[in-house]
PDB file of C-alpha atoms in Angstrom:
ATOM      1  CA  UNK A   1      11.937 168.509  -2.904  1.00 51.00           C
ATOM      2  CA  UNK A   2      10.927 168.153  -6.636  1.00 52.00           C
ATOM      3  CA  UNK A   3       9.563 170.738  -8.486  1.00 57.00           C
ATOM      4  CA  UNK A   4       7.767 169.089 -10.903  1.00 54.00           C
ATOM      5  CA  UNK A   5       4.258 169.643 -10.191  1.00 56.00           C
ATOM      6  CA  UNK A   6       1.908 167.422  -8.678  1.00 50.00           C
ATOM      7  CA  UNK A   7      -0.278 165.560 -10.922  1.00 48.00           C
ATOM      8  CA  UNK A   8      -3.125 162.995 -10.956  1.00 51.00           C
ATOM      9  CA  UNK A   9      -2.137 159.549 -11.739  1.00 46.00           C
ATOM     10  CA  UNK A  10      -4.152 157.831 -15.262  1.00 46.00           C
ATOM     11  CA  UNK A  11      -6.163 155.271 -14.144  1.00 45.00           C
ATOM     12  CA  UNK A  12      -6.701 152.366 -16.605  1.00 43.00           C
ATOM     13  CA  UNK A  13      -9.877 151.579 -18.458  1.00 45.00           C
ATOM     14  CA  UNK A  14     -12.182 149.106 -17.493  1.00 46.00           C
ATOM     15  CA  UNK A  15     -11.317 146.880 -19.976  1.00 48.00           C
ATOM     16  CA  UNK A  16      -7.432 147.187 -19.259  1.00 42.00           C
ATOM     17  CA  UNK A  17      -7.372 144.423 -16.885  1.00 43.00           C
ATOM     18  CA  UNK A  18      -9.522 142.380 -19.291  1.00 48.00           C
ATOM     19  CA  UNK A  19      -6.974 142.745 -22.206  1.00 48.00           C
ATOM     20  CA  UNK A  20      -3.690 141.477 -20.647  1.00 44.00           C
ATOM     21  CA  UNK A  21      -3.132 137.619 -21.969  1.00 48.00           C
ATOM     22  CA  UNK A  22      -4.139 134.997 -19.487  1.00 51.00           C
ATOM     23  CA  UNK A  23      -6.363 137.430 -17.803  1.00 51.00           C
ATOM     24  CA  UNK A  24      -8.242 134.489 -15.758  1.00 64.00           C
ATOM     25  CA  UNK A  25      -7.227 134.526 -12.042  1.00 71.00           C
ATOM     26  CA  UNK A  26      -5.406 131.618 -11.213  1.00 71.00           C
ATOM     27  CA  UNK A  27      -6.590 131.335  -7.928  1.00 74.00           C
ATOM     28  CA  UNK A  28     -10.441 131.308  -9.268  1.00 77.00           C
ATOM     29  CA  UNK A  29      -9.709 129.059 -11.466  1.00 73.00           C
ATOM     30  CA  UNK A  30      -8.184 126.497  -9.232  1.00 79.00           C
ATOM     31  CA  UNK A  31     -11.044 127.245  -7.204  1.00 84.00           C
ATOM     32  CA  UNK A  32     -13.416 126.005  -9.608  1.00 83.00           C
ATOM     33  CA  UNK A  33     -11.619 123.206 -10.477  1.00 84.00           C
ATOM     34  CA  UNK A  34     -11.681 121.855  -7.110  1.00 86.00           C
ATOM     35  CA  UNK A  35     -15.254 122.525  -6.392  1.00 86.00           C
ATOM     36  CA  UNK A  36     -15.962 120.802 -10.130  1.00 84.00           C
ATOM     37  CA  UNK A  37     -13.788 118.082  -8.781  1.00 85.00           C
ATOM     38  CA  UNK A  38     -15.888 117.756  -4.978  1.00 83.00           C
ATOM     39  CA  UNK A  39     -18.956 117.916  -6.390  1.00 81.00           C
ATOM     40  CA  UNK A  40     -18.486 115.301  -8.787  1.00 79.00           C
ATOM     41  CA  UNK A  41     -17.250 112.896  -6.416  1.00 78.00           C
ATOM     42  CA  UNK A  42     -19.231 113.629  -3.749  1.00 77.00           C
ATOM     43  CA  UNK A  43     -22.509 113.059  -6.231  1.00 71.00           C
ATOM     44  CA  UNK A  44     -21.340 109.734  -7.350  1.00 71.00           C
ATOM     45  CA  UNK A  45     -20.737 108.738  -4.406  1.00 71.00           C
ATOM     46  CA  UNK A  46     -24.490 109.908  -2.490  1.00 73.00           C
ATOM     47  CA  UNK A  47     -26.212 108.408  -5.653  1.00 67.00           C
ATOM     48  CA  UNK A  48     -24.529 105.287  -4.935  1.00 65.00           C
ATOM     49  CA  UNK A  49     -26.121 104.407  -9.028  1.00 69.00           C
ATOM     50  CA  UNK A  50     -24.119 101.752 -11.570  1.00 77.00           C
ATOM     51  CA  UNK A  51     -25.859 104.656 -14.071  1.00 80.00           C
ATOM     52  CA  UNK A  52     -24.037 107.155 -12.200  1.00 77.00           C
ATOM     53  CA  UNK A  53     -20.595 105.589 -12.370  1.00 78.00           C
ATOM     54  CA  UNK A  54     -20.704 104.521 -16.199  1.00 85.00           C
ATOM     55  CA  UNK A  55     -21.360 108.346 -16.872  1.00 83.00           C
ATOM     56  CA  UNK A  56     -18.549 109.033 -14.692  1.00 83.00           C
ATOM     57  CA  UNK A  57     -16.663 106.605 -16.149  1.00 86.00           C
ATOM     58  CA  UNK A  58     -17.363 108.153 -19.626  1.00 88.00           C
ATOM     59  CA  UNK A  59     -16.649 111.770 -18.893  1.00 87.00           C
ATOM     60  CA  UNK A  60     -13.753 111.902 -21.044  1.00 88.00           C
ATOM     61  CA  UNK A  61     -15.055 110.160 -23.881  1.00 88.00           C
ATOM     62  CA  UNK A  62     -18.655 112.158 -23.791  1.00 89.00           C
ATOM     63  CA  UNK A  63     -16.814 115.679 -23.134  1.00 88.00           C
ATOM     64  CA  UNK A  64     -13.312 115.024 -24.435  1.00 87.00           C
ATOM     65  CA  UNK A  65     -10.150 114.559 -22.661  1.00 89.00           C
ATOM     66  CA  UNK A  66      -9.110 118.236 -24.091  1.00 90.00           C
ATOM     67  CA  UNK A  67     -11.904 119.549 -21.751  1.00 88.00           C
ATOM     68  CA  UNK A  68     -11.014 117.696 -18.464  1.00 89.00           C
ATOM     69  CA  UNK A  69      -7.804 118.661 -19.058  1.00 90.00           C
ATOM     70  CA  UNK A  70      -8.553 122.625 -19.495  1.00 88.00           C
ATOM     71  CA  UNK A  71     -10.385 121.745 -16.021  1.00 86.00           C
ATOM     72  CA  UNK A  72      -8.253 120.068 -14.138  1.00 90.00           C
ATOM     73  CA  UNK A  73      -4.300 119.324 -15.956  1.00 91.00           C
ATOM     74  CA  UNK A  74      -3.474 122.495 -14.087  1.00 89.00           C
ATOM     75  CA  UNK A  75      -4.421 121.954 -10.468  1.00 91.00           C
ATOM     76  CA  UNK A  76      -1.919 120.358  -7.332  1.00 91.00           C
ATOM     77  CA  UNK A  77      -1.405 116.789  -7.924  1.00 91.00           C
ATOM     78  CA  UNK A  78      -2.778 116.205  -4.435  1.00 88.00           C
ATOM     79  CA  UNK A  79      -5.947 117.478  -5.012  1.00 90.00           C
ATOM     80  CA  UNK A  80      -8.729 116.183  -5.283  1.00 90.00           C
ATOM     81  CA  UNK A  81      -8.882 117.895  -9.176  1.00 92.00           C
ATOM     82  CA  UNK A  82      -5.237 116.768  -9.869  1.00 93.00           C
ATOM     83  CA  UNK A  83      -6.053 113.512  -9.013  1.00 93.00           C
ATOM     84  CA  UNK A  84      -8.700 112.989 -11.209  1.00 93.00           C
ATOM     85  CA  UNK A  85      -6.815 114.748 -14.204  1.00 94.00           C
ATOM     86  CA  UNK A  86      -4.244 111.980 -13.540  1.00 95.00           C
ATOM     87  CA  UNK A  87      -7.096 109.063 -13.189  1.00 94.00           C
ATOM     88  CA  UNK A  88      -8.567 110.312 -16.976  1.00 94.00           C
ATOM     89  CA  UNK A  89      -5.324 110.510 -18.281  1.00 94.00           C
ATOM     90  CA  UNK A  90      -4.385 106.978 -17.449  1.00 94.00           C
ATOM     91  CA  UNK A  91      -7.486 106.040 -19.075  1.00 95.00           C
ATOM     92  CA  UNK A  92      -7.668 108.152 -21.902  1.00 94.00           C
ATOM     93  CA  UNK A  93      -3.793 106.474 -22.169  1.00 94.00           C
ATOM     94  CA  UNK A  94      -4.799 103.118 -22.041  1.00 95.00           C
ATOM     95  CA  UNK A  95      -7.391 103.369 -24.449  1.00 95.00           C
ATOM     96  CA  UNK A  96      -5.769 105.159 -26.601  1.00 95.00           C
ATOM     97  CA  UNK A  97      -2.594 102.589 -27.078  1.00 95.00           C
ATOM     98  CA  UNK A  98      -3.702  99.367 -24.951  1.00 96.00           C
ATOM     99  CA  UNK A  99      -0.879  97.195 -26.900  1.00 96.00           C
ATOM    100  CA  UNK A 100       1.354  99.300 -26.117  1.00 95.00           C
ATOM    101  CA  UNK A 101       0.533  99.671 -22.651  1.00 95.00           C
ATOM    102  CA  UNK A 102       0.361  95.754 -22.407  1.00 95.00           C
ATOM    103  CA  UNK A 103       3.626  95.326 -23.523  1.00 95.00           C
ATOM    104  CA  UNK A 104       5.262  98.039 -20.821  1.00 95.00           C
ATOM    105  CA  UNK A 105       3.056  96.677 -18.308  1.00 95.00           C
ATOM    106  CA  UNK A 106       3.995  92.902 -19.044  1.00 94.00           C
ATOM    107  CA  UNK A 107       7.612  93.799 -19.106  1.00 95.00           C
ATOM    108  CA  UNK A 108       7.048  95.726 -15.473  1.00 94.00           C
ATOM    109  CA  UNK A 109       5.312  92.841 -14.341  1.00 91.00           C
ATOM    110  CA  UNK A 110       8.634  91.034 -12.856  1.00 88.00           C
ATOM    111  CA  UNK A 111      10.448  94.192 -11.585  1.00 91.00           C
ATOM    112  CA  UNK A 112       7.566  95.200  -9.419  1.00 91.00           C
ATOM    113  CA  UNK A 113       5.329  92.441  -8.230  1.00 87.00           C
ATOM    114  CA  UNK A 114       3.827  94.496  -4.977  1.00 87.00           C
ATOM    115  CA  UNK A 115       2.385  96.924  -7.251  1.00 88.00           C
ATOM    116  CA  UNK A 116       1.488  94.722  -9.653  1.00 87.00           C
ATOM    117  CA  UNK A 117      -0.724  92.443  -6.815  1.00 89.00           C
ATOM    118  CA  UNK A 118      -2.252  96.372  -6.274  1.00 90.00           C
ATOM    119  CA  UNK A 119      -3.095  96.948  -9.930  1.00 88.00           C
ATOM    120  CA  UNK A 120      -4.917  94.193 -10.027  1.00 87.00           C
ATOM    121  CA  UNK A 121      -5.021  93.583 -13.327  1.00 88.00           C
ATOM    122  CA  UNK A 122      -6.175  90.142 -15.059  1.00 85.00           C
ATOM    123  CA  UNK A 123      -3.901  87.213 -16.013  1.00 85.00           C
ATOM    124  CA  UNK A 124      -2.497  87.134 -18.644  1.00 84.00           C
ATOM    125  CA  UNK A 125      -2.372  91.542 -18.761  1.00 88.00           C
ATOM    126  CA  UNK A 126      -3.366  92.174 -22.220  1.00 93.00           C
ATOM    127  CA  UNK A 127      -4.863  94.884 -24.125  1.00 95.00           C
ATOM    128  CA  UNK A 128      -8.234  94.153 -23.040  1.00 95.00           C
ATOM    129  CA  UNK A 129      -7.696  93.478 -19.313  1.00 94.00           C
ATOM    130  CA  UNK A 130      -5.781  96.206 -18.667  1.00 94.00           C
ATOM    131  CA  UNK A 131      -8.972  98.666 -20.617  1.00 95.00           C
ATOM    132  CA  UNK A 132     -11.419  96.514 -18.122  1.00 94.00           C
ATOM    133  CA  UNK A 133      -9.114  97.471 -15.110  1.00 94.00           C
ATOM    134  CA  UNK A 134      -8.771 100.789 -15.973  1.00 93.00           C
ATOM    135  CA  UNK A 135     -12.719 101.061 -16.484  1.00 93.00           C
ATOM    136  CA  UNK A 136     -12.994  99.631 -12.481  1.00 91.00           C
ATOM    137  CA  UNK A 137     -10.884 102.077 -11.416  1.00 91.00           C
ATOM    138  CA  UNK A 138     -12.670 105.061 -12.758  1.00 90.00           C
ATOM    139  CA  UNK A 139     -15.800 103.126 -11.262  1.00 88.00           C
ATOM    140  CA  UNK A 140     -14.189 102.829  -7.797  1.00 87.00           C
ATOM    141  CA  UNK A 141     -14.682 106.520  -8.248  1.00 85.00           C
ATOM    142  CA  UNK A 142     -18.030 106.156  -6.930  1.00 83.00           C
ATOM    143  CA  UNK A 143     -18.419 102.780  -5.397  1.00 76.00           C
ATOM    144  CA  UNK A 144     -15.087 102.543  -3.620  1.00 76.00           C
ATOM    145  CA  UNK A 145     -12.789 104.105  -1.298  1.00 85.00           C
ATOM    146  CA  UNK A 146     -10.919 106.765  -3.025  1.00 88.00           C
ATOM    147  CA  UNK A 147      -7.583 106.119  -1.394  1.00 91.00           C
ATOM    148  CA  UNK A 148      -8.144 102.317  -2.802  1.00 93.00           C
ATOM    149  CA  UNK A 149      -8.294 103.985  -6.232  1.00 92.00           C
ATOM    150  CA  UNK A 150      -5.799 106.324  -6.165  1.00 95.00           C
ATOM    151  CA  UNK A 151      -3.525 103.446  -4.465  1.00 95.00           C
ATOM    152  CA  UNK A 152      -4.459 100.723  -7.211  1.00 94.00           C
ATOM    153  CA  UNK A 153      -3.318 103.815 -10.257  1.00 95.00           C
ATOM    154  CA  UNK A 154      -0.402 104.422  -8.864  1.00 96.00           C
ATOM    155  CA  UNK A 155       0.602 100.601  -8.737  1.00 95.00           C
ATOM    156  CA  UNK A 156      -0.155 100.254 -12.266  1.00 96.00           C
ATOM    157  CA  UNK A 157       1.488 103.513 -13.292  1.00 96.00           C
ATOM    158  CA  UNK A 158       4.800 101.969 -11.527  1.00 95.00           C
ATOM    159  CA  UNK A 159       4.179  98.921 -12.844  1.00 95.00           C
ATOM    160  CA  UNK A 160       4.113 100.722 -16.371  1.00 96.00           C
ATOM    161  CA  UNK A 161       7.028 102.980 -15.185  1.00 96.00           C
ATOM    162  CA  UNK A 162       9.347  99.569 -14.449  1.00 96.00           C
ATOM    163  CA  UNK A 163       8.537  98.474 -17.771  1.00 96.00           C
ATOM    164  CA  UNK A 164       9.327 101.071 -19.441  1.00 96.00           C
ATOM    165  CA  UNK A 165      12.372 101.204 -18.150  1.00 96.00           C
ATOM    166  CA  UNK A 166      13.905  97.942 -19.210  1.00 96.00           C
ATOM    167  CA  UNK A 167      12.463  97.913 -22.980  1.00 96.00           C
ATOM    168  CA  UNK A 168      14.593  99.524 -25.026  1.00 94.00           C
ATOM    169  CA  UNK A 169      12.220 102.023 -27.153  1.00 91.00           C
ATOM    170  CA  UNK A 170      10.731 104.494 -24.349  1.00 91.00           C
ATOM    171  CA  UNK A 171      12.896 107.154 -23.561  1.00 94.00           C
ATOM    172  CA  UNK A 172      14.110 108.297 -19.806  1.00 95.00           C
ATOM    173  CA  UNK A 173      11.751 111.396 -20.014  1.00 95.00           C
ATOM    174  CA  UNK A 174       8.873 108.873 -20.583  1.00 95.00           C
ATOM    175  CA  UNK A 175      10.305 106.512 -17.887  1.00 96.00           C
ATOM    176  CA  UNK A 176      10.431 109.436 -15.250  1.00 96.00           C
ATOM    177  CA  UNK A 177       6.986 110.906 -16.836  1.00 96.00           C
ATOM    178  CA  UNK A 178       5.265 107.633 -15.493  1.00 96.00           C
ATOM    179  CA  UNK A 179       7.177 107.234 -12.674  1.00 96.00           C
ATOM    180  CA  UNK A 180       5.885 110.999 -11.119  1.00 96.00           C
ATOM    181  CA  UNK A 181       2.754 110.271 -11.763  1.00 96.00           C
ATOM    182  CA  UNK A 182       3.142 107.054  -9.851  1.00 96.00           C
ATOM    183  CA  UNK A 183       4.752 108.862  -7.083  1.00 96.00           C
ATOM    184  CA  UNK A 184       1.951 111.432  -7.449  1.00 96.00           C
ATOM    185  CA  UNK A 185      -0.926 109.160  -7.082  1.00 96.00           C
ATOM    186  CA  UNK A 186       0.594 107.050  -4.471  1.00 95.00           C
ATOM    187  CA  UNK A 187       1.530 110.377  -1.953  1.00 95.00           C
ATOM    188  CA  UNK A 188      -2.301 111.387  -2.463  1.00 94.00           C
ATOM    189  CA  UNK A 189      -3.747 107.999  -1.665  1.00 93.00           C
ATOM    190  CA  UNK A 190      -1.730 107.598   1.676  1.00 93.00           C
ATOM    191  CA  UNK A 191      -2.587 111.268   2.498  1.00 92.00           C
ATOM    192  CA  UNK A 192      -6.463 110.293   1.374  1.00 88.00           C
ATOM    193  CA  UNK A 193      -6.095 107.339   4.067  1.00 86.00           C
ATOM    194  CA  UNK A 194      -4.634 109.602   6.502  1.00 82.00           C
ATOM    195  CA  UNK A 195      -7.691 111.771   6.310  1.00 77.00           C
ATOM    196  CA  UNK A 196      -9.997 109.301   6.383  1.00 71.00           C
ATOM    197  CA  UNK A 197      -8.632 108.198   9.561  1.00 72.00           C
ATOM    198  CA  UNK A 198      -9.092 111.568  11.611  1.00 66.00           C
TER     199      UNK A 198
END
């Protein structure tokens, strides 16, 4: 047995908790993020409004890509907030570099024909059909069946992906960058289908 008397243990202050970096709960967050995420859907979807989906589609431009991301870059890429962080940032991507984007996509074209049929991007691709087909898919947010958009992202990402892979400039780490995100989309739109069907 110790002999050290017994003693009262210090309790911390109430801000203690509130001073340690990164103090917001991870779980709340995610939380939030996914209810943000339902809610948004679900309302353009009820309204069933073209007005509606163009301020959906416009979200990142109107709030800034830096905010959905501080929402959303975080969460499960099979959620329903994970997927929409992806669907921005392949818009926000496009728009950002659409020559780029039309080269990679153009060179991907060959190598991966199924998901280019998906993609559904206009002939020839070029900077300002793949903007417009980006554009629909945000739409198809509200008008269409979301395991139709996440499919039709995906196939463009691996179209992209397969591009980038036989030009010479991107690097593997930008290769395999597209490529998850690809993979990403593509798991949550068959699991999206699945759901739909029980």
């Amino acid at each position: 047995m110790s002999s050290r008397p017994h003693h009262r243990p210090t309790t911390p202050g109430a801000g203690f908790f509130d001073d340690i970096v990164g103090g917001d709960d991870p779980a709340l967050v995610s939380e939030a993020a996914d209810r943000a995420a339902t809610l948004l859907v679900r309302g353009a979807r009820e309204a069933g409004d073209a007005e509606v989906a163009e301020r959906l589609l416009h979200l990142a431009d109107t709030e800034g890509i830096e905010a959905i991301a501080e929402v959303w870059s975080a969460s499960p890429a099979d959620s329903l907030a994970g997927c929409l962080w992806r669907l921005y940032l392949l818009r926000s991507w496009v728009y950002a570099d659409p020559v780029t984007v039309a080269r990679e996509f153009e060179a991907g074209r060959a190598g991966a024909q199924v998901a280019r049929v998906v993609a559904g991007v206009a002939e020839p691709p070029g900077p300002d059909e793949l903007k417009a087909m980006a554009d629909e898919v945000l739409r198809g947010i509200a008008g269409s069946d979301f395991a139709d958009v996440l499919l039709r992202a995906a196939a463009f990402a691996r179209v992209v992906a397969t591009g980038r892979a036989s030009l010479p400039g991107p690097t593997e780490s930008e290769v395999r960058r597209m490529l998850v995100m690809a993979e990403q989309l593509e798991a949550a739109g068959h699991a999206e289908m699945h759901h739909r069907l029980m």
